[in-house]
mmCIF file of C-alpha atoms and ligand atoms in Angstrom:
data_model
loop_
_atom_site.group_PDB
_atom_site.id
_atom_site.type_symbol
_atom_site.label_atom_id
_atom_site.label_comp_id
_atom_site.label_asym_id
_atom_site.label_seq_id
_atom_site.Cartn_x
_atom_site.Cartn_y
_atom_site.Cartn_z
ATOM 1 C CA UNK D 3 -17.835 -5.235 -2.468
ATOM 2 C CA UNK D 4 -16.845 -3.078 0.259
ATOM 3 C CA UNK D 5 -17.294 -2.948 4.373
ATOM 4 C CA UNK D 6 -20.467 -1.863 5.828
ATOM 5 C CA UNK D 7 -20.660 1.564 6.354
ATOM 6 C CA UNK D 8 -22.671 5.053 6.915
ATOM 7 C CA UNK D 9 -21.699 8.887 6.663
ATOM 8 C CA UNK D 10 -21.812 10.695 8.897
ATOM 9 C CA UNK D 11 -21.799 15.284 9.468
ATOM 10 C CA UNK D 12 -22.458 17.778 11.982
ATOM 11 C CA UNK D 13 -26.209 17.185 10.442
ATOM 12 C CA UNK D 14 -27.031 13.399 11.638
ATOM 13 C CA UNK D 15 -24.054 13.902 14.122
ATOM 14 C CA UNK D 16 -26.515 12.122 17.090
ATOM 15 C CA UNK D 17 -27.739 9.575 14.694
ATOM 16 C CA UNK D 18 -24.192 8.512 14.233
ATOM 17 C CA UNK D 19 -23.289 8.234 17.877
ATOM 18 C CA UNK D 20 -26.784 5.772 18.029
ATOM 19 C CA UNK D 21 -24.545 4.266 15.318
ATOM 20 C CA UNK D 22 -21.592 3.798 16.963
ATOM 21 C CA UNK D 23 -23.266 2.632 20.579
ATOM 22 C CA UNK D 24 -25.149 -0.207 18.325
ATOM 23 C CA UNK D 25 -21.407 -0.694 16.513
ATOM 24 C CA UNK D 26 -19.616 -4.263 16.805
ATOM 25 C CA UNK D 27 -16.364 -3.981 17.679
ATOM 26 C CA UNK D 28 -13.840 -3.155 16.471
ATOM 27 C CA UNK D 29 -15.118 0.430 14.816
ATOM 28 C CA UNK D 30 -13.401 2.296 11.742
ATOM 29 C CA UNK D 31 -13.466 5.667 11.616
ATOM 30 C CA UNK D 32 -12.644 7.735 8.492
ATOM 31 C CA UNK D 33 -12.114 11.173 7.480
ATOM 32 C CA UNK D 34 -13.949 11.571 4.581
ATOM 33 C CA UNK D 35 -10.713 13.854 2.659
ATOM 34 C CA UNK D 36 -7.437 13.750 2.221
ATOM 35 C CA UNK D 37 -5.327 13.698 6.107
ATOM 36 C CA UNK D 38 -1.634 13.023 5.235
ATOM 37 C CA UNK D 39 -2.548 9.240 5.521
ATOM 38 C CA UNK D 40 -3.547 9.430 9.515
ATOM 39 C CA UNK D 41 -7.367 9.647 8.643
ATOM 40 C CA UNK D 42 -8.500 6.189 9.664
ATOM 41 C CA UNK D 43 -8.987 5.460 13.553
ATOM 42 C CA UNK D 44 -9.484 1.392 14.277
ATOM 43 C CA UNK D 45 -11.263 1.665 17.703
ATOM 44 C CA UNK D 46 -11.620 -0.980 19.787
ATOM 45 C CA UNK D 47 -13.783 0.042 22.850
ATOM 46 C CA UNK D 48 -16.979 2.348 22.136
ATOM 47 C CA UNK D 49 -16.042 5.489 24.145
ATOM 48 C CA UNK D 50 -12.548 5.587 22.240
ATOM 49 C CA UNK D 51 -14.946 5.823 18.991
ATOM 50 C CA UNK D 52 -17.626 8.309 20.694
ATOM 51 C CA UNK D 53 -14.547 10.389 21.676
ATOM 52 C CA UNK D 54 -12.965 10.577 18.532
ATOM 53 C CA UNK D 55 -16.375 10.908 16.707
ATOM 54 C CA UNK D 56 -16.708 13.829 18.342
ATOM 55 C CA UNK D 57 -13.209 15.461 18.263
ATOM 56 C CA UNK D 58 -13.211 14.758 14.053
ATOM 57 C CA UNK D 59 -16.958 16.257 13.755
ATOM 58 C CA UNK D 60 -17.333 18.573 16.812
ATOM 59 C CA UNK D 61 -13.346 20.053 17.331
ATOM 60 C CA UNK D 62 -12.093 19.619 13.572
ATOM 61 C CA UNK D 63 -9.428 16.980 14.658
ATOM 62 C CA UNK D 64 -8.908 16.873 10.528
ATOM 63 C CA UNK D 65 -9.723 20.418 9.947
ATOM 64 C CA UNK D 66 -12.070 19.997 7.193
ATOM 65 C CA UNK D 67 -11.445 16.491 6.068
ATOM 66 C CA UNK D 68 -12.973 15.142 8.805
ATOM 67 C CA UNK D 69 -16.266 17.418 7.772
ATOM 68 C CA UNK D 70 -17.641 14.252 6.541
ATOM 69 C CA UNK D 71 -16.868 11.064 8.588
ATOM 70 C CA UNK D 72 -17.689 7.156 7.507
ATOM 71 C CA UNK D 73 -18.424 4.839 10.278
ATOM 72 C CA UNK D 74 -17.293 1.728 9.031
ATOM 73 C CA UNK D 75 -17.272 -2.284 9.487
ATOM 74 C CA UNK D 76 -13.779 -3.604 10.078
ATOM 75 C CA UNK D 77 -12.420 -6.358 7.378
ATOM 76 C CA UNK D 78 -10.172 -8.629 8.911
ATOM 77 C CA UNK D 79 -8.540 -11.123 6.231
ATOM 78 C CA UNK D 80 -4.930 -10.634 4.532
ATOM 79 C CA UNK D 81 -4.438 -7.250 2.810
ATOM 80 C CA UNK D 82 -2.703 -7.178 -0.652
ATOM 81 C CA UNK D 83 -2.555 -4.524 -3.607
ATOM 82 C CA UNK D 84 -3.697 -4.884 -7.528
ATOM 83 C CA UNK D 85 -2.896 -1.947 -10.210
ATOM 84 C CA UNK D 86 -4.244 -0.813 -13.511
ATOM 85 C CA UNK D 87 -3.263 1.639 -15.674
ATOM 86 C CA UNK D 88 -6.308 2.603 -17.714
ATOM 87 C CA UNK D 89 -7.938 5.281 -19.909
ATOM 88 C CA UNK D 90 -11.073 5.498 -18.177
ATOM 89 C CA UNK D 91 -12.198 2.956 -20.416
ATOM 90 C CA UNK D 92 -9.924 0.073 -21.037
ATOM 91 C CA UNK D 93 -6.959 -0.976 -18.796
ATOM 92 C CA UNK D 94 -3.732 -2.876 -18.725
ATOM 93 C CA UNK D 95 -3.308 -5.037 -15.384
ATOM 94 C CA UNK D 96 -0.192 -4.639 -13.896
ATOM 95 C CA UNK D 97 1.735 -7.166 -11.377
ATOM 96 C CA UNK D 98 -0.112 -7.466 -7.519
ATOM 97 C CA UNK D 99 1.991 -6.956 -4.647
ATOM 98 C CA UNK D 100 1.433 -7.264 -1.002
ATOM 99 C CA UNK D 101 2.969 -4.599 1.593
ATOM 100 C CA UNK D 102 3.801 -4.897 5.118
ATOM 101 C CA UNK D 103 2.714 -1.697 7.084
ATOM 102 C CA UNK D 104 4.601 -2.528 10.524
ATOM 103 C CA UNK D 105 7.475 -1.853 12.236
ATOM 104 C CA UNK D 106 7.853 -5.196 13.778
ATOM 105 C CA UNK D 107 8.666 -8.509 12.579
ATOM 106 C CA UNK D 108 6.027 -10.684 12.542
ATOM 107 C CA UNK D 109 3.665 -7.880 11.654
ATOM 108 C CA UNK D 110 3.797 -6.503 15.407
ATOM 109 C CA UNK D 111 3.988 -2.952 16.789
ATOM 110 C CA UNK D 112 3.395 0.960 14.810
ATOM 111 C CA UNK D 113 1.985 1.395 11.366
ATOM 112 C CA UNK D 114 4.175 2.706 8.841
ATOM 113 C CA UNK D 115 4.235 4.111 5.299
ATOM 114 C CA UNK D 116 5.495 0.855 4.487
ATOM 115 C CA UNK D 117 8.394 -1.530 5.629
ATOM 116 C CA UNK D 118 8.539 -3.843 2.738
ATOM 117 C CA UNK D 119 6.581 -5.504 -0.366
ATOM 118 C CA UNK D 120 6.385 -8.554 -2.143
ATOM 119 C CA UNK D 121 5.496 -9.796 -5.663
ATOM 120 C CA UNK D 122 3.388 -12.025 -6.804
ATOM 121 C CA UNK D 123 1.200 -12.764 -4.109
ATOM 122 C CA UNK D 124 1.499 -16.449 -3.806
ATOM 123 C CA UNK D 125 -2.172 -16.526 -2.905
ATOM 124 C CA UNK D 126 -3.429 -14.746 -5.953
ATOM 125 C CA UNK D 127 -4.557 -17.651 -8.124
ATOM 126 C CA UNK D 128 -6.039 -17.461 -11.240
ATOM 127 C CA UNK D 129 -9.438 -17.927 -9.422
ATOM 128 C CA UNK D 130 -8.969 -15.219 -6.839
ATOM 129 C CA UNK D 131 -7.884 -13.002 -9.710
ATOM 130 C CA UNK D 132 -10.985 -14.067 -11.845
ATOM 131 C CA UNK D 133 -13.091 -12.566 -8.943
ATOM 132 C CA UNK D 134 -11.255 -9.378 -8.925
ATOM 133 C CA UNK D 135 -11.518 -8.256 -12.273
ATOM 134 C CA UNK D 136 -15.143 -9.281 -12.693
ATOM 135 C CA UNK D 137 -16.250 -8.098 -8.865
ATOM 136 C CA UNK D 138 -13.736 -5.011 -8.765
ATOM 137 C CA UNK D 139 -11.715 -3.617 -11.721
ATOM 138 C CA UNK D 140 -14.469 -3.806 -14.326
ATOM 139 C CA UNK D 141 -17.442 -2.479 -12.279
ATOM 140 C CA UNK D 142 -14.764 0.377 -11.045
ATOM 141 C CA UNK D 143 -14.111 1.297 -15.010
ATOM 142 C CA UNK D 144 -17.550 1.130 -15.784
ATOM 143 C CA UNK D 145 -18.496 3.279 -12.564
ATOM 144 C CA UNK D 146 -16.159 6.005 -13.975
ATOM 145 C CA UNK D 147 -17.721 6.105 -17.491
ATOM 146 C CA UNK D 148 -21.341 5.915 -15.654
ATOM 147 C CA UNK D 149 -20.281 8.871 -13.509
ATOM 148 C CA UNK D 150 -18.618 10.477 -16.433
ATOM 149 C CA UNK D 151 -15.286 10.475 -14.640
ATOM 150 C CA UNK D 152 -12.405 11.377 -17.386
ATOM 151 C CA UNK D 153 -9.227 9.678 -15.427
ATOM 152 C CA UNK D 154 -6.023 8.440 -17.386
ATOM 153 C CA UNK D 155 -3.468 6.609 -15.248
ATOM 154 C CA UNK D 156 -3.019 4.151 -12.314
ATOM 155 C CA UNK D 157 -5.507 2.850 -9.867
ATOM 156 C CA UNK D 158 -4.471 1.475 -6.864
ATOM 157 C CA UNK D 159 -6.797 -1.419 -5.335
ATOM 158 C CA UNK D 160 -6.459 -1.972 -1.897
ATOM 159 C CA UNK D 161 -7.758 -5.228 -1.161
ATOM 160 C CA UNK D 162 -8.874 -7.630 1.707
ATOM 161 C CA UNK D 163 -9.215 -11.392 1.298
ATOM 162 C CA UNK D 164 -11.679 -12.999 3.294
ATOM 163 C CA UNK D 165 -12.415 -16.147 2.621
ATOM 164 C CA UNK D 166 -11.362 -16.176 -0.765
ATOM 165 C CA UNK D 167 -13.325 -13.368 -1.753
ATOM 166 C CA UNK D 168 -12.004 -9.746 -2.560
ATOM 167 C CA UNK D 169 -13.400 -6.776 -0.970
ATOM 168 C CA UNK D 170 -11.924 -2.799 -1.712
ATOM 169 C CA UNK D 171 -10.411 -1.322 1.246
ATOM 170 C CA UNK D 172 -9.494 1.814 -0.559
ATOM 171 C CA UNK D 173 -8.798 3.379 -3.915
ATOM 172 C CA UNK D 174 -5.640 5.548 -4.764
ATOM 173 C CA UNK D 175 -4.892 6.744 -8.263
ATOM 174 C CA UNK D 176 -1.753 6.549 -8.178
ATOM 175 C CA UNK D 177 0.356 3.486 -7.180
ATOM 176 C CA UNK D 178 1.966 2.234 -4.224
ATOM 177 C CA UNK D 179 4.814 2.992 -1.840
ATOM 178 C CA UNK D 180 6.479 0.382 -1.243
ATOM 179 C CA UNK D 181 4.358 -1.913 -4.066
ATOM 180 C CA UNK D 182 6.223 0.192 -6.600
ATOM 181 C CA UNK D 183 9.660 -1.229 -6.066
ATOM 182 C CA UNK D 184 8.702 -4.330 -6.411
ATOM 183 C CA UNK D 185 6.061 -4.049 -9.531
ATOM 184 C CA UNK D 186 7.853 -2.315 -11.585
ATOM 185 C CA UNK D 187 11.228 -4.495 -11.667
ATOM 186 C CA UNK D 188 9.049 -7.221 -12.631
ATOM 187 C CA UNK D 189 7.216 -5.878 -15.840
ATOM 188 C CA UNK D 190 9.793 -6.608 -18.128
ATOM 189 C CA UNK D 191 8.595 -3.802 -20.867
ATOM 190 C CA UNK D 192 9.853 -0.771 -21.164
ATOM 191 C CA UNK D 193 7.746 1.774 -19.135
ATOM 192 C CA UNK D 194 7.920 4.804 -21.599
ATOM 193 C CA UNK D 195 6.397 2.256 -23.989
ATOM 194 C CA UNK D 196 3.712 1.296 -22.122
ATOM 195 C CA UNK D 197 3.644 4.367 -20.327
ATOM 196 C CA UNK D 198 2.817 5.907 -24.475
ATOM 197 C CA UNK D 199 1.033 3.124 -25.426
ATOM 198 C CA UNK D 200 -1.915 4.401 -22.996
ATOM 199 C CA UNK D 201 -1.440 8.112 -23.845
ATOM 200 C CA UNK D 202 -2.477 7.242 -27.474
ATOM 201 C CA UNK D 203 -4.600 4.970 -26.376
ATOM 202 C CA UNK D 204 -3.093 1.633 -28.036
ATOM 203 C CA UNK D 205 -4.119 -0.315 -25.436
ATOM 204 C CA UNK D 206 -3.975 -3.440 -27.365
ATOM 205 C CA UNK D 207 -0.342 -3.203 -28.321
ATOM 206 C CA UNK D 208 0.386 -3.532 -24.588
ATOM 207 C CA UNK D 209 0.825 -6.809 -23.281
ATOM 208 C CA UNK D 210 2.663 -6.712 -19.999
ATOM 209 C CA UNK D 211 5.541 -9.070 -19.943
ATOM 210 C CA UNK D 212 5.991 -9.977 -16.364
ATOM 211 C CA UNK D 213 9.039 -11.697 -14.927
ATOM 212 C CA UNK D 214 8.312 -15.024 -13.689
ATOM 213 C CA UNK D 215 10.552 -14.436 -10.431
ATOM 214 C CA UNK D 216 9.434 -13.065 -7.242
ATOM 215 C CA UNK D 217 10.829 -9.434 -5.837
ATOM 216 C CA UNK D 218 11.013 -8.294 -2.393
ATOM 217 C CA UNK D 219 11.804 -4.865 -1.084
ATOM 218 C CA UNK D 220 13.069 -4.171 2.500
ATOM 219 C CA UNK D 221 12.945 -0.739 3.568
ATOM 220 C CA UNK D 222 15.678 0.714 5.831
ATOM 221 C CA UNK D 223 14.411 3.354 8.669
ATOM 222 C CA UNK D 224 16.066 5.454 11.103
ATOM 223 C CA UNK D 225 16.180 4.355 14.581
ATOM 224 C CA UNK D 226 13.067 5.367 16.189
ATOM 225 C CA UNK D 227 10.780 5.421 12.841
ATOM 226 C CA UNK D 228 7.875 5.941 13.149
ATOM 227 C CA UNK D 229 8.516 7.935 16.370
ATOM 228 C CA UNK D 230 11.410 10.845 16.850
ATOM 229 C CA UNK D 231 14.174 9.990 14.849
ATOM 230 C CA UNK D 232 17.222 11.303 13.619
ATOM 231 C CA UNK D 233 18.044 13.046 10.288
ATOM 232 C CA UNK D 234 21.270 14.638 8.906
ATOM 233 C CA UNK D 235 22.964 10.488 9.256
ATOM 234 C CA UNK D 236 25.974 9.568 7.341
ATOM 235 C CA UNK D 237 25.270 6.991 4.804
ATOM 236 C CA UNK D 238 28.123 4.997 4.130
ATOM 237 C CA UNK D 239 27.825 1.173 1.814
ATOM 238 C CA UNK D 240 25.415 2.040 -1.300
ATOM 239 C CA UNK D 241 28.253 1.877 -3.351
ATOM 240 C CA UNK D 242 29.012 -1.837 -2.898
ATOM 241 C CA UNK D 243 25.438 -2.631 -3.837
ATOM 242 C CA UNK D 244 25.640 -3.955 -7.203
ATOM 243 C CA UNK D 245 22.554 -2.778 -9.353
ATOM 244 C CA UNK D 246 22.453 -6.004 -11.238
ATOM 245 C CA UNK D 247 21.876 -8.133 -7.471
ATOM 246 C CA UNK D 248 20.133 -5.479 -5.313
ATOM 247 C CA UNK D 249 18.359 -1.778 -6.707
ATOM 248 C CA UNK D 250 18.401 1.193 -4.166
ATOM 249 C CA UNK D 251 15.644 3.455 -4.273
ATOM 250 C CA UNK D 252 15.959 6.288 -2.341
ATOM 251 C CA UNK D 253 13.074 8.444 -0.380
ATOM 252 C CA UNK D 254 14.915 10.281 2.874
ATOM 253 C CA UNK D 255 17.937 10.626 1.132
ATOM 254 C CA UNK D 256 19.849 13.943 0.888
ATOM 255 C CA UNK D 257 23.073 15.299 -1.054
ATOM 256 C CA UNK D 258 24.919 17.524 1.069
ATOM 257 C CA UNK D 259 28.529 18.779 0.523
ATOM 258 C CA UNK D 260 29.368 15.566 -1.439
ATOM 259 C CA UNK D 261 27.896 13.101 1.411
ATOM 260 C CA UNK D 262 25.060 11.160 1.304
ATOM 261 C CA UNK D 263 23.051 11.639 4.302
ATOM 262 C CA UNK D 264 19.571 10.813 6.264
ATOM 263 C CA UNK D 265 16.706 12.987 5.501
ATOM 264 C CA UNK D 266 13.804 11.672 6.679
ATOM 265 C CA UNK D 267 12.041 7.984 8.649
ATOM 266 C CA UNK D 268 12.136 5.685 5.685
ATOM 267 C CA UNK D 269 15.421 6.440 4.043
ATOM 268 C CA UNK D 270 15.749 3.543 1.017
ATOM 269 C CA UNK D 271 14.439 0.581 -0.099
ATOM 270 C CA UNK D 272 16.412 -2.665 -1.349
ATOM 271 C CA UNK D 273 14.873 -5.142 -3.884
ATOM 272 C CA UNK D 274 16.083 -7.790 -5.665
ATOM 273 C CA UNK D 275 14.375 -10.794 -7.858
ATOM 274 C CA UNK D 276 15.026 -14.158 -6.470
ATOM 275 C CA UNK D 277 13.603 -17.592 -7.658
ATOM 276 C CA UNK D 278 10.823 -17.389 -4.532
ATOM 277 C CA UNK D 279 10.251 -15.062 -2.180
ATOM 278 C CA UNK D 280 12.681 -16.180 0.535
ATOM 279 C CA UNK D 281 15.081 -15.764 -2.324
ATOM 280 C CA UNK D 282 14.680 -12.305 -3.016
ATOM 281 C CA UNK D 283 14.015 -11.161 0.983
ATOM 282 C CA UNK D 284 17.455 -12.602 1.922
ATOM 283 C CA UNK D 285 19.332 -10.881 -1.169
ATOM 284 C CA UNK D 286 17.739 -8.073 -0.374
ATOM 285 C CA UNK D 287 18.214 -8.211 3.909
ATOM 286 C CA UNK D 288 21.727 -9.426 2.699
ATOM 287 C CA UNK D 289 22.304 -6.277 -0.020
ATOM 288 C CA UNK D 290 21.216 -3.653 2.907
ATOM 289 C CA UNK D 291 23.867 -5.056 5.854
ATOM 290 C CA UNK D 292 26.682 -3.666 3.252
ATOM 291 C CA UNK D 293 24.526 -0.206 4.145
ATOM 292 C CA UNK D 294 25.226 1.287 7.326
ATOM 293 C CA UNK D 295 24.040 4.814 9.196
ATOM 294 C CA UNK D 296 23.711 5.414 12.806
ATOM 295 C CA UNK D 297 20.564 3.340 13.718
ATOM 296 C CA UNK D 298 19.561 1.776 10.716
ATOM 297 C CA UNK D 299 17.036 -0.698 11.251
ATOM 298 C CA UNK D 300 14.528 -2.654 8.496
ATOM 299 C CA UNK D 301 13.059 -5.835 8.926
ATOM 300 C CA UNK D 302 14.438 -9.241 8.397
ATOM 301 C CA UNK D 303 10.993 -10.891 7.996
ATOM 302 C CA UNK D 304 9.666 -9.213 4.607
ATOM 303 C CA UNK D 305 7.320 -11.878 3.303
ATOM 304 C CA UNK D 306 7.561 -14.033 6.157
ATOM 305 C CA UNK D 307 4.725 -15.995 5.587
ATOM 306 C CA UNK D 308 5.251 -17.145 1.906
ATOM 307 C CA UNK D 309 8.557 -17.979 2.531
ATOM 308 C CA UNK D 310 8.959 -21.858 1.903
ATOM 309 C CA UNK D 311 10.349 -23.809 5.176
HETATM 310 N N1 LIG R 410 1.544 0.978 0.557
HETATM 311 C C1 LIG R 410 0.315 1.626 0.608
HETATM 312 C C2 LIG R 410 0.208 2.870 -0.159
HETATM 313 O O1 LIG R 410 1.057 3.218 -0.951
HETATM 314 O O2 LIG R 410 -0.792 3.559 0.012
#
C-alpha cells in the first residue's frame, strides 16, 4: 500500500501538467533518483507544483534525477520507521522507531536530517504490527525474489499510519539516522552475532532480544541548523557524560590539535534508556546541558506526544 501516484518525463511532460491542474492539494513531487535527500517538493498551491514540474523536467533542477518525476498523493497520518535485516529471502525484524524531522518543538518550523528518535513506538501494537508484516515486509521480500533482486542487509520502511493502517512512504536499504541510536541500544544481542548469523544465513539462530525499556535520542545542532551555521566550535562537557547513563554518538564532530570541535549542522546525538519515554528524553535533554559549544541548540520535546502527563 502506497500513495496514489503517476510518472512522469520529458515524454508525457503535458499529460502530467493535466495531472497536476486536476491534482488535490497538497501535491508531492519526487525526483525519481538519488538528490542528497532534497528530492521531494510538498506543494501546496498548483502553480508552485506547475513551476517546479517544470524546472525538475524542463531546466534539470536535479540534474538527472529529476529525469523521471512521480506526481504523488500526499499521506497525512503519523510517520514512524520499521527495519529488517534480511537475505533476500528470510528476515530478522528489528526494533521500530519513530523520528522527528523538525527543528522546532512541537514539530514546527525547517526539516532536518533528523532532531531526535524514539523507541518503541507506543502506538505499534501487536495488531498494527500484524498488518505490517503481512501488508508490507513479506510482499516486499517476496517482490525481491519475484524480481530476482539478490539484496543482503537492512531495509528501511518508512511508514504512515492512517487510520490504523500502514502505508510505505519510502524504502532505504540501509537504516536510519537518527532511528539508529535508538534501535540499536535496545537489541540486547551482540551485533557481530547477528550481524554473522545473516552472512551464513542462520537466520533461525537469531532471535532478537530487545530491551523492554524505551530510548530516546536528542540531537544537538549548531545555531542556525538547518540554515548558515557555524563550524570549527569548541566542544567542551562530553567527558562528564557517563556512557553507562547517556551514549554520545558523534556525526559533525572533528579532532583537531587535541580539541574537539564542530564540523558540521547536526554535531551529536544523546540517548539513554529510561523506564518510558519521558524517562529517557529527560536523561537524555539532561546528559546534553553538561555539553556546551557556542550555539548549541536540540530540542527539549523529543517524543513529546508519548510522554505520559
Ligand atoms: N531518519 C530518516 C532517514 O534516515 O532517512
Amino acid at each position: 500500500p502506497t500513495a496514489a501516484y503517476q510518472e512522469f518525463t520529458v515524454d508525457n511532460y503535458k499529460e502530467g501538467i493535466d495531472y497536476i491542474r486536476r491534482h488535490t492539494l497538497p501535491i508531492v513531487l519526487k525526483a525519481d533518483g538519488l538528490a542528497a535527500g532534497k528530492g521531494v517538493l510538498i506543494c501546496n498551491n498548483h502553480l508552485e507544483a506547475l513551476a517546479e514540474f517544470e524546472l525538475m523536467i524542463l531546466q534539470s533542477k536535479f540534474g538527472e534525477s529529476g529525469n523521471k518525476v512521480v506526481i504523488e498523493e500526499f499521506l497525512e497520518g503519523i510517520e514512524m520507521s520499521a527495519f529488517i535485516l534480511t537475505n533476500g529471502k528470510d528476515y530478522i525484524l528489528l526494533p521500530e522507531a519513530k523520528d522527528y524531522k523538525r527543528i522546532g518543538e512541537n514539530d514546527k518550523g525547517l526539516n532536518t536530517g533528523g532532531m531526535g528518535a524514539v523507541s518503541p513506538v507506543p502506538f505499534y501494537d501487536d495488531a498494527l504490527r500484524k498488518k505490517v508484516l503481512e501488508k508490507i515486509i513479506q510482499p516486499t521480500i517476496d517482490g525481491l525474489q519475484q524480481e530476482k533482486i539478490e539484496y543482503t542487509g537492512f531495509i528501511f520502511f518508512g511508514l504512515m499510519i492512517r487510520d490504523n493502517e500502514p502505508m510505505v512512504i519510502e524504502y532505504n536499504c540501509r537504516l536510519g539516522d537518527p532511528e539508529t541510536e535508538v534501535i540499536i541500544p535496545r537489541i540486547k544481542n551482540d551485533l557481530v552475532e547477528i550481524l554473522l548469523a545473516v552472512f551464513e544465513n542462520n537466520f533461525a539462530d537469531v532471535k532478537i532480544d530487545t530491551d523492554e525499556r524505551a530510548a530516546a535520542t536528542v540531537v544537538a545542532v549548531s545555531g542556525g541548523y538547518p540554515g548558515l551555521f557555524k563550524t570549527g566550535l569548541e566542544i567542551h562537557g562530553i567527558s562528564s557524560i557517563h556512557p553507562q547513563e547517556t551514549l554520545i554518538f558523534h556525526s559533525g564532530t572533528l579532532y583537531d590539535d587535541g580539541k574537539l570541535i564542530t564540523n558540521g549542522g547536526r554535531v551529536l546525538a544523546a540517548t539513554s534508556l529510561g523506564e518510558n519515554i519521558r524517562e529517557a528524553a529527560e536523561i537524555s535533554t539532561y546528559n546534553l546541558e553538561q555539553i556546551y559549544f557556542e550555539d548549541i541548540y536540540f530540542r527539549v520535546d523529543i517524543g513529546f506526544e508519548f510522554r505520559e502527563k
